[in-house]
mmCIF file of C-alpha atoms and ligand atoms in Angstrom:
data_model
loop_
_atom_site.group_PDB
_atom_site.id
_atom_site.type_symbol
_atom_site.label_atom_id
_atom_site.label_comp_id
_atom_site.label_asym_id
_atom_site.label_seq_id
_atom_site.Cartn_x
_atom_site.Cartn_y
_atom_site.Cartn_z
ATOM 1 C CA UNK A 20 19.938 6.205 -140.439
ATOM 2 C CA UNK A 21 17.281 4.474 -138.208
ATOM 3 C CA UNK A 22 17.154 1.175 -138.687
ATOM 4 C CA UNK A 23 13.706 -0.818 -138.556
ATOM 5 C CA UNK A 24 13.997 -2.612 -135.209
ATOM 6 C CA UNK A 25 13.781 -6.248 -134.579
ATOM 7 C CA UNK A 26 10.442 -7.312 -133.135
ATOM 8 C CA UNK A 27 10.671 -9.307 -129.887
ATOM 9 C CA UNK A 28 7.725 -11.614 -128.871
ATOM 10 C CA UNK A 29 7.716 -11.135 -125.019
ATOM 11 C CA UNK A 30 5.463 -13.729 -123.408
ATOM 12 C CA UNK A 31 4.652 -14.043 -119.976
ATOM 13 C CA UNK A 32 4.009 -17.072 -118.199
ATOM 14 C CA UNK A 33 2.007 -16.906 -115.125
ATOM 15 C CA UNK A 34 -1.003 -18.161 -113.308
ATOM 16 C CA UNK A 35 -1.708 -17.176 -109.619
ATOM 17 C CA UNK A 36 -1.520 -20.224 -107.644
ATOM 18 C CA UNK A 37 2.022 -21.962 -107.195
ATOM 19 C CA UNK A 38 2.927 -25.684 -108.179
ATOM 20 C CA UNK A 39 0.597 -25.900 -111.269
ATOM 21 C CA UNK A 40 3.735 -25.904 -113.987
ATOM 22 C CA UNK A 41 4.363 -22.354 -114.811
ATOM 23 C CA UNK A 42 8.476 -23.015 -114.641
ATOM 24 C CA UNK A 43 8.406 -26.277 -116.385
ATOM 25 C CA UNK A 44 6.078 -24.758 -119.052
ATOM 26 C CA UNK A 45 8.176 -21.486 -119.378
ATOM 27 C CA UNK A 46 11.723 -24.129 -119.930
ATOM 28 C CA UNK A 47 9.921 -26.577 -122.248
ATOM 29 C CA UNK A 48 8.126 -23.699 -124.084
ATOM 30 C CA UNK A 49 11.097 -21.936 -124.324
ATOM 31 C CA UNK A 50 13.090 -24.885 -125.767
ATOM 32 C CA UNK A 51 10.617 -26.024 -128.231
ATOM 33 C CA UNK A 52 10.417 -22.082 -129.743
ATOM 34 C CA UNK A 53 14.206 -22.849 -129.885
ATOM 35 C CA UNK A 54 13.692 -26.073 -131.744
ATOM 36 C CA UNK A 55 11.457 -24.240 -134.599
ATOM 37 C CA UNK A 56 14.891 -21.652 -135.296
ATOM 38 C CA UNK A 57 13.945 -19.035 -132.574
ATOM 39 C CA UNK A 58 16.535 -17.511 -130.763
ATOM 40 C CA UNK A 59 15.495 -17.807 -127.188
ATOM 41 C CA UNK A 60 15.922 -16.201 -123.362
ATOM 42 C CA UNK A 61 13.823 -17.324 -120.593
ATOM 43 C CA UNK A 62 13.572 -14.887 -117.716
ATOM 44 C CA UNK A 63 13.501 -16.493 -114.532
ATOM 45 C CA UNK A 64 11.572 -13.732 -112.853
ATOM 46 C CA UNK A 65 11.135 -15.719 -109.584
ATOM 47 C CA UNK A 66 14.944 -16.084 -108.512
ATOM 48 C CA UNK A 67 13.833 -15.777 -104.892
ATOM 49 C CA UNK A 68 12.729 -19.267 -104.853
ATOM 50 C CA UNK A 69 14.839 -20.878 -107.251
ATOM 51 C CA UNK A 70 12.850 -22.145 -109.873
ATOM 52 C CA UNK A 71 14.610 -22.202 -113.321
ATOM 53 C CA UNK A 72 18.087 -22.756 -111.974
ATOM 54 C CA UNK A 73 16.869 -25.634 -110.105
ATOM 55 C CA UNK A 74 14.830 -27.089 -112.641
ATOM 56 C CA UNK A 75 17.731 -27.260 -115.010
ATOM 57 C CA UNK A 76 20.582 -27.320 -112.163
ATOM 58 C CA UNK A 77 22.381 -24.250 -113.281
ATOM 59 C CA UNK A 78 24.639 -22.748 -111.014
ATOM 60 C CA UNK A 79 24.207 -18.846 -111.428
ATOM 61 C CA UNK A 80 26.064 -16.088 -108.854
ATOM 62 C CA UNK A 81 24.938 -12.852 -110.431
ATOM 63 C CA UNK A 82 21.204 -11.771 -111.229
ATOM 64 C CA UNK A 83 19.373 -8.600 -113.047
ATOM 65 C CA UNK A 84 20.578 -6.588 -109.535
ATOM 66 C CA UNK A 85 24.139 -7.214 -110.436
ATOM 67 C CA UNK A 86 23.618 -5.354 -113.917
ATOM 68 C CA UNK A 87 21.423 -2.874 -112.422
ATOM 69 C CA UNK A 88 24.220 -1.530 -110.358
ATOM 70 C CA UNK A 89 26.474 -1.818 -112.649
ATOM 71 C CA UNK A 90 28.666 -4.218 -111.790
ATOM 72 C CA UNK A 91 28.390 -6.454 -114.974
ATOM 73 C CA UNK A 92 26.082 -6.629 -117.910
ATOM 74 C CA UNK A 93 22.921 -8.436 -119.467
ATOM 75 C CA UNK A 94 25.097 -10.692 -121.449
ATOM 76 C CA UNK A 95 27.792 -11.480 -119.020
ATOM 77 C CA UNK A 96 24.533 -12.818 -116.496
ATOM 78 C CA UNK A 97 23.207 -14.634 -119.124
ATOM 79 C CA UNK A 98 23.448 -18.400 -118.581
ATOM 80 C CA UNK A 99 23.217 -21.426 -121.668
ATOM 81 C CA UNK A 100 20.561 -23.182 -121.175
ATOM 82 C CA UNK A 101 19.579 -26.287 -123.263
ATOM 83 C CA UNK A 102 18.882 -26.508 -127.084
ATOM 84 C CA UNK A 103 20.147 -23.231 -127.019
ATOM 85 C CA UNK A 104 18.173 -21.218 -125.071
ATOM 86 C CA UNK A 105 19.642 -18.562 -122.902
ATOM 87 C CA UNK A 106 18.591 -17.903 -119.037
ATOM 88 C CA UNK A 107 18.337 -14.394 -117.295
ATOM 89 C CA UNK A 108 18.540 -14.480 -113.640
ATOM 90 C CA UNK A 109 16.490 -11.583 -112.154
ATOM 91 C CA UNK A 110 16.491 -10.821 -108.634
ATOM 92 C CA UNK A 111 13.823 -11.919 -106.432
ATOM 93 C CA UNK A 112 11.034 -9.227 -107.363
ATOM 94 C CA UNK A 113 12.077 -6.176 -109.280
ATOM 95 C CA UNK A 114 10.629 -4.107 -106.482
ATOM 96 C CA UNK A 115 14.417 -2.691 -106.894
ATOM 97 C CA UNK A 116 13.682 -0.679 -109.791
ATOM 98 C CA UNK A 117 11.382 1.216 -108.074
ATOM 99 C CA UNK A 118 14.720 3.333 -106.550
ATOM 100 C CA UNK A 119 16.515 3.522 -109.611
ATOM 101 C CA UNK A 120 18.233 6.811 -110.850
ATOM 102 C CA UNK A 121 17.328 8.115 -113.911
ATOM 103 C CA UNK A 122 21.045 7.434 -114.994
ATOM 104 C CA UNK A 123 20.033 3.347 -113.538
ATOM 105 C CA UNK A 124 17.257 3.603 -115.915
ATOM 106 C CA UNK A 125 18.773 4.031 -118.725
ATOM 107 C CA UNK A 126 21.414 2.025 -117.961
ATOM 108 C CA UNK A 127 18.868 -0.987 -117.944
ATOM 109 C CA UNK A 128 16.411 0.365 -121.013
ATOM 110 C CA UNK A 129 20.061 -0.032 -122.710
ATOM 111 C CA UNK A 130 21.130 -3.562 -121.151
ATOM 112 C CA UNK A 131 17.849 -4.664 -122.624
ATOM 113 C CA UNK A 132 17.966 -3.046 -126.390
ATOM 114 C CA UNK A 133 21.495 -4.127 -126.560
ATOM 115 C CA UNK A 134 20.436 -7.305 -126.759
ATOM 116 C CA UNK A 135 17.228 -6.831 -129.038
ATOM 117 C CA UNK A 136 18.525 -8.131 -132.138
ATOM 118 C CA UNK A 137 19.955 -11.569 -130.456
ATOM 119 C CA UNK A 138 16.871 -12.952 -129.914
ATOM 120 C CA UNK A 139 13.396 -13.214 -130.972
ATOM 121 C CA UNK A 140 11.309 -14.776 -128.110
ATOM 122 C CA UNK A 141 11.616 -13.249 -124.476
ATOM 123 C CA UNK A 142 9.754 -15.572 -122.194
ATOM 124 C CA UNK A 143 9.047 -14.645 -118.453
ATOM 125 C CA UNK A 144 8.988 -17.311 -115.847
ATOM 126 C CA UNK A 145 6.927 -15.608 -113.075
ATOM 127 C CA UNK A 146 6.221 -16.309 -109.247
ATOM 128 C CA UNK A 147 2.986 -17.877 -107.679
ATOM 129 C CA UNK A 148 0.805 -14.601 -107.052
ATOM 130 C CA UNK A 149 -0.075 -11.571 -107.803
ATOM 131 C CA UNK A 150 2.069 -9.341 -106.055
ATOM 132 C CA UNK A 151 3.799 -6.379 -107.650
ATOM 133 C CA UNK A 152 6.618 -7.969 -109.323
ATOM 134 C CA UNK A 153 3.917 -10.483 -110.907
ATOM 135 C CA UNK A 154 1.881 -8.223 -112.122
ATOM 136 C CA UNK A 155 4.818 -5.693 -113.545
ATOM 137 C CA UNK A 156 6.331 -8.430 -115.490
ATOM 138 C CA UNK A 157 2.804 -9.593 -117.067
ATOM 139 C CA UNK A 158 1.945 -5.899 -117.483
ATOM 140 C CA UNK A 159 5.125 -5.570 -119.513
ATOM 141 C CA UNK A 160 4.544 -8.257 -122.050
ATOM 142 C CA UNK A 161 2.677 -8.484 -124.953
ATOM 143 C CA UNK A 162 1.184 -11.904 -124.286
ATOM 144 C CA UNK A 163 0.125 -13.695 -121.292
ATOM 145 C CA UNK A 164 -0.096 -17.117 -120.788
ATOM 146 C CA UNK A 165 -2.366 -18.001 -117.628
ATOM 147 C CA UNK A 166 -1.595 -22.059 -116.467
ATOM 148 C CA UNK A 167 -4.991 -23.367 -115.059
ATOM 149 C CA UNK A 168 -5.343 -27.151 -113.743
ATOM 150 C CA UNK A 169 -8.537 -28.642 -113.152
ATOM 151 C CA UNK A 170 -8.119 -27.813 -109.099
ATOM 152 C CA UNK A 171 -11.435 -25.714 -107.659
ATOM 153 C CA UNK A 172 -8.164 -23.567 -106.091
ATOM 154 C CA UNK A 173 -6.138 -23.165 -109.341
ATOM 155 C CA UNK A 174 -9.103 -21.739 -111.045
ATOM 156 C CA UNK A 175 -10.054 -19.052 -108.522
ATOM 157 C CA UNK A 176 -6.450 -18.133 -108.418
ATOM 158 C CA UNK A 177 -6.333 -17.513 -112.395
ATOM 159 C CA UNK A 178 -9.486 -15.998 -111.787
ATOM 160 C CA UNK A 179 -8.500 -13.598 -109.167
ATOM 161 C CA UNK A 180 -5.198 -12.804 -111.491
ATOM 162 C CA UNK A 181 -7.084 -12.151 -114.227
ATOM 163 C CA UNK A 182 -9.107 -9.802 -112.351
ATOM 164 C CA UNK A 183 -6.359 -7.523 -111.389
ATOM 165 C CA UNK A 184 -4.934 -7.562 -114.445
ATOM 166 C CA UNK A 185 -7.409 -6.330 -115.888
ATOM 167 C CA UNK A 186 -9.139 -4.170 -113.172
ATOM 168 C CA UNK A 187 -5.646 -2.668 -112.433
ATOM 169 C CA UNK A 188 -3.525 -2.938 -115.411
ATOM 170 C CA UNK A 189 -5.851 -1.970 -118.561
ATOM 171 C CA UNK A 190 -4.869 -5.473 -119.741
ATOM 172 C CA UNK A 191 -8.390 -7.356 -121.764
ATOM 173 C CA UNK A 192 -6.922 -10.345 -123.569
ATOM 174 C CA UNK A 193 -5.510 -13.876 -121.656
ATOM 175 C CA UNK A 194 -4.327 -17.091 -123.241
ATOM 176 C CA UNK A 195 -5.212 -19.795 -121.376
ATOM 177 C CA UNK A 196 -2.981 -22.901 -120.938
ATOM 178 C CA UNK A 197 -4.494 -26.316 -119.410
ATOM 179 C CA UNK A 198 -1.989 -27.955 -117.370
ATOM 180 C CA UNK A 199 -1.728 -31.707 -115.794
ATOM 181 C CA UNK A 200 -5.232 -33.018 -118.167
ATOM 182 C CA UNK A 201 -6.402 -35.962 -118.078
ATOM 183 C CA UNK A 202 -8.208 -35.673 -121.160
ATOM 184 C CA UNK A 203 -8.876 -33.098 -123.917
ATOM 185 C CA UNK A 204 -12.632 -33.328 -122.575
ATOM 186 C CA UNK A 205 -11.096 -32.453 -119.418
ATOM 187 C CA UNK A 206 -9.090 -29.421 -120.821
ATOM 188 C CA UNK A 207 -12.072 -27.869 -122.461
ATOM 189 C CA UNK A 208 -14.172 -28.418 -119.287
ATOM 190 C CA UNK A 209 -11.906 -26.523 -117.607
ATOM 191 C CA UNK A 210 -11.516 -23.684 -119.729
ATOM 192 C CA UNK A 211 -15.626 -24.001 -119.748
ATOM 193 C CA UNK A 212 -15.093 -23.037 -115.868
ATOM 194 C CA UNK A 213 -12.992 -20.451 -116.135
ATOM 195 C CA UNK A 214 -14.755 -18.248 -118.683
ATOM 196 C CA UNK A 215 -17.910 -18.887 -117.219
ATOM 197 C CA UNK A 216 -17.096 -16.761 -114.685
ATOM 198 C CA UNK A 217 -14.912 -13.818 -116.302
ATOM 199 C CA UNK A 218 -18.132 -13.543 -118.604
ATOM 200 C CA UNK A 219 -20.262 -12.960 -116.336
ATOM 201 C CA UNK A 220 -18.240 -10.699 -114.176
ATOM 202 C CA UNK A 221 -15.645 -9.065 -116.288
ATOM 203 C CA UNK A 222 -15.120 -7.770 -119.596
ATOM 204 C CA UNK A 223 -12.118 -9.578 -121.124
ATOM 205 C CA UNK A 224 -11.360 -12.285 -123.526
ATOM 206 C CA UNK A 225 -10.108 -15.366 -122.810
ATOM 207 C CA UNK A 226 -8.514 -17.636 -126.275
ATOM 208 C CA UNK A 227 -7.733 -21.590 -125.185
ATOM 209 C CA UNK A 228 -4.412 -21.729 -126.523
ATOM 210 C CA UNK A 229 -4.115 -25.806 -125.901
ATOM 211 C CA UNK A 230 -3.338 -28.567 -123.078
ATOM 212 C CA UNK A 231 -0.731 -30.207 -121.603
ATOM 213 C CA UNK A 232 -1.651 -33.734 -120.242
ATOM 214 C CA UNK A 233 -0.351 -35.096 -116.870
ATOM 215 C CA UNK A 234 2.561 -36.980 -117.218
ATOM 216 C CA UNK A 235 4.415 -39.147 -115.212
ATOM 217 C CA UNK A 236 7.394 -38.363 -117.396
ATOM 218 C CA UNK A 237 7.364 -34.940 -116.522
ATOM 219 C CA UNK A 238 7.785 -35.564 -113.149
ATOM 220 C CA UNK A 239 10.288 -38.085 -113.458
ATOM 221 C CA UNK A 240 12.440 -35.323 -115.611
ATOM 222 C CA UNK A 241 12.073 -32.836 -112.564
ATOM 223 C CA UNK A 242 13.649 -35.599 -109.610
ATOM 224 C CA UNK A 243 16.498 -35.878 -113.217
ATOM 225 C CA UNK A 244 16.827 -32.076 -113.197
ATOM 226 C CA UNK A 245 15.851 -32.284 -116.537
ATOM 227 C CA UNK A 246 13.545 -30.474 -118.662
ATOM 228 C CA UNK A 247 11.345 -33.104 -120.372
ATOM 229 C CA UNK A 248 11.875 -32.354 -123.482
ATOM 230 C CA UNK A 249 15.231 -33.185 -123.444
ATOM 231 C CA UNK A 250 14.750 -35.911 -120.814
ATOM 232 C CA UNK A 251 11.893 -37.729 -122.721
ATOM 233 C CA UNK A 252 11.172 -36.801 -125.883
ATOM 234 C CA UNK A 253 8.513 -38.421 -127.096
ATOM 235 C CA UNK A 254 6.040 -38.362 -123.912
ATOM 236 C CA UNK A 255 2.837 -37.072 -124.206
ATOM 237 C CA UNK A 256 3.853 -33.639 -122.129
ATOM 238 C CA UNK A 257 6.986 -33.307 -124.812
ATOM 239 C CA UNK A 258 4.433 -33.450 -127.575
ATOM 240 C CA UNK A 259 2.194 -31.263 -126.200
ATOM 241 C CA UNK A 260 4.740 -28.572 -126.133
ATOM 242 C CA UNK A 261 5.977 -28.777 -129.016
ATOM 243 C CA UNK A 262 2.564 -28.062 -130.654
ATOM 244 C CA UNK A 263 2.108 -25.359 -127.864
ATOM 245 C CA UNK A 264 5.440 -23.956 -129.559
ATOM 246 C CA UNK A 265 4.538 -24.150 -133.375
ATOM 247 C CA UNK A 266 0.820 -22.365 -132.527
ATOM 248 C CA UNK A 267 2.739 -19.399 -130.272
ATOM 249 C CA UNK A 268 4.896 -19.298 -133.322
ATOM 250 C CA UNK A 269 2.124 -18.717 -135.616
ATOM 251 C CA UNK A 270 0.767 -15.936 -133.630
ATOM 252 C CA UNK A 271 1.090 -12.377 -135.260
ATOM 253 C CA UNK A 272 4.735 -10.841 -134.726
ATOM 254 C CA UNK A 273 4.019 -7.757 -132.171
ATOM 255 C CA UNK A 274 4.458 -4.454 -134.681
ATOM 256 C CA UNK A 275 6.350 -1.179 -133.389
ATOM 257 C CA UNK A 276 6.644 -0.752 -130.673
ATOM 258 C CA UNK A 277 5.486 -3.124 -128.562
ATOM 259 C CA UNK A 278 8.002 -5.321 -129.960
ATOM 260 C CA UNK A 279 11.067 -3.749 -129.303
ATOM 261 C CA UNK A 280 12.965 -4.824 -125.763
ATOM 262 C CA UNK A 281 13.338 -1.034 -124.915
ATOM 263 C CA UNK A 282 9.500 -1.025 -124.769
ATOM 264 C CA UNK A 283 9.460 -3.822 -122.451
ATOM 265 C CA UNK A 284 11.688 -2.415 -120.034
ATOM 266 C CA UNK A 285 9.988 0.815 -120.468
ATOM 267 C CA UNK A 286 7.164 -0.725 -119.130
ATOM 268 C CA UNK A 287 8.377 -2.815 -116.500
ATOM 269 C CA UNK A 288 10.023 0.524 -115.037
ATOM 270 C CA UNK A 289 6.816 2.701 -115.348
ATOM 271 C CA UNK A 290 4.725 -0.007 -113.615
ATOM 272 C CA UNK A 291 6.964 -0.103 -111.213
ATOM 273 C CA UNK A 292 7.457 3.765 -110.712
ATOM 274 C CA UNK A 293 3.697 3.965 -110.738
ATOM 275 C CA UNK A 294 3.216 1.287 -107.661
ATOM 276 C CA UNK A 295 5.724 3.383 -105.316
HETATM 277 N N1 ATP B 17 2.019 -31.748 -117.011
HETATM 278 C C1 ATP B 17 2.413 -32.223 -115.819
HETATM 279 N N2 ATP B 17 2.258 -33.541 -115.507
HETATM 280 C C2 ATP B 17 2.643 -34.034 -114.309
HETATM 281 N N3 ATP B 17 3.182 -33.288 -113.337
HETATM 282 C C3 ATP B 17 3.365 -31.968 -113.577
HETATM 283 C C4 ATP B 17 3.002 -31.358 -114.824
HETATM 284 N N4 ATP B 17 3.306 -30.044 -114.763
HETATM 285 C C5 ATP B 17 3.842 -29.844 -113.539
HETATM 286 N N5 ATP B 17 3.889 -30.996 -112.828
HETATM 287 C C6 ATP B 17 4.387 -31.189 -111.466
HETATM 288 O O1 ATP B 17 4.192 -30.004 -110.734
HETATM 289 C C7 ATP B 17 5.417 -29.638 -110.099
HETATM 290 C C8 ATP B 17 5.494 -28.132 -110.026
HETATM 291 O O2 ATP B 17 5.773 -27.624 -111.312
HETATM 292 P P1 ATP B 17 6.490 -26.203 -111.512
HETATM 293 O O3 ATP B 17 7.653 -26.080 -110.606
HETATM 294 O O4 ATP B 17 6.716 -26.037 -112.969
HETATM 295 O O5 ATP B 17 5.299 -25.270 -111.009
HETATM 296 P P2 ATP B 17 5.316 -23.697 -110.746
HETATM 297 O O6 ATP B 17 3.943 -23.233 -111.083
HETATM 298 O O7 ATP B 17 6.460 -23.069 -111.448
HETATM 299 O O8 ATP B 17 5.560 -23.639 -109.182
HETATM 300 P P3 ATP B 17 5.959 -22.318 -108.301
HETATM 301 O O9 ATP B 17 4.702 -21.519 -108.186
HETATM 302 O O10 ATP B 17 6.407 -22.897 -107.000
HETATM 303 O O11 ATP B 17 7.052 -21.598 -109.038
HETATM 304 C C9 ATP B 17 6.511 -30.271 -110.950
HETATM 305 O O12 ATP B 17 7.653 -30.544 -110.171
HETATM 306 C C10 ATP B 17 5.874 -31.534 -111.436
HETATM 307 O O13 ATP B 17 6.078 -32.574 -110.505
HETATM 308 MG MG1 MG B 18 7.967 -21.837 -110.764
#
């Protein structure tokens, strides 16, 4: 008997330009969903230059590579993370997929849907960029989550992602996350600045999904190598994401098959395969 399969919210956090939050927004995020009775894992697609494992000064040894050759599997990789949350090390890029065997394939379509029914929220912490292992994770999800700070440079960049995305990867619809605000006013201004330009020179739709102030907190929690959250609950950027967390949770579950982990990984692969 088939049974119905568990639907998996995969979200993507990205942005183009690097330093404007993405990895503290993809751990706080991730713990707040946690928080509200989700069962977490954060990828941490951006290994290479240790980003979630520093952030939250986890020691990890083996990555996605180690279960793509075989050597161990998705679970045994994954690490705890706080308030439950569970932490995938990729490799740096997946650019490795691109060689994989049919048999490898397979191998990792079923490390993934092994896991399908332990969790409910897959989010993806990705690089700075818009390379080819960007761009296949974000490809791959069903929801993207562009972080944009009120910087002339940060907004091009989210610009220029958005771009591809869309120019490249068939992909129409971006959430838009305000990062480091000093002001709501200042948040909507800046979402003002982005979608003036995508209307005029692209056809996709851009939905304000909230802010996250600046806060000295925040940084304070990094220099602790703690997520802020945790670190200080009640600051203004712990607030913030914990109404960032109960609005993602109110978004439509994805329906078959978009939700299912095997289609991620599907995905991910074909990108991939199609980039070679
Ligand atoms: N809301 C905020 N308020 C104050 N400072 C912030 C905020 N968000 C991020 N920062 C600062 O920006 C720094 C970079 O954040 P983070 O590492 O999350 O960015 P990133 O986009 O993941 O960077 P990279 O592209 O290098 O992976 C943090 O160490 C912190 O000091
Ligand atoms: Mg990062």
């Amino acid at each position: 008997m088939n049974l119905p399969r568990h639907p998996v919210r995969v979200i993507a956090v990205t942005g183009g330009k690097g330093g404007i939050g993405k990895t503290n927004i993809s751990v706080n995020l991730s713990m707040a969903l946690s928080n509200l009775g989700r069962r977490v894992v954060l990828l941490d697609a951006d290994l290479g230059l240790a980003n979630v494992d520093v952030l939250l000064g986890i020691e990890t040894d083996k990555n996605l590579a180690d279960v793509l050759s075989g050597s161990c599997t998705l679970m045994d990789i994954m690490a705890d993370g706080p308030m439950d949350i569970k932490i995938v090390p990729a490799s740096s890029g997946v650019r490795s997929m691109t060689s994989l065997s049919v048999h490898e394939h397979s191998a990792v379509i079923k490390a993934f849907s092994e896991i399908d029914d332990q969790l409910d929220v897959l989010v993806i912490d990705t690089a700075a960029g818009i390379s080819d292992a960007v761009t296949s994770f974000v490809h791959a999800a069903q929801e993207v989550l562009v972080v944009v700070c009120d910087e002339p440079t940060s907004i091009a960049d989210a610009y220029a992602l958005i771009k591809v995305l869309n120019r490249d990867h068939g992909m129409f619809k971006f959430n838009i996350l305000a990062n480091m605000v000093r002001s709501p006013k200042e948040a909507q201004q800046l979402f003002g600045k982005l979608r003036a330009g995508t209307d005029r020179f692209l056809d996709v739709a851009l939905k304000y999904v909230g802010a996250i102030p600046y806060d000295e907190m925040l940084r304070n929690s990094v220099k602790k190598r703690q997520p802020v959250l945790t670190a200080y609950p009640r600051s203004a950027s712990s607030m913030a994401f914990k109404s960032l967390a109960k609005e993602i949770d109110n978004w439509p579950l994805p329906s078959a098959p978009k939700g299912h982990m095997e289609f991620f990984i599907e995905r991910l692969i074909q990108h991939e395969t199609e980039n070679v």
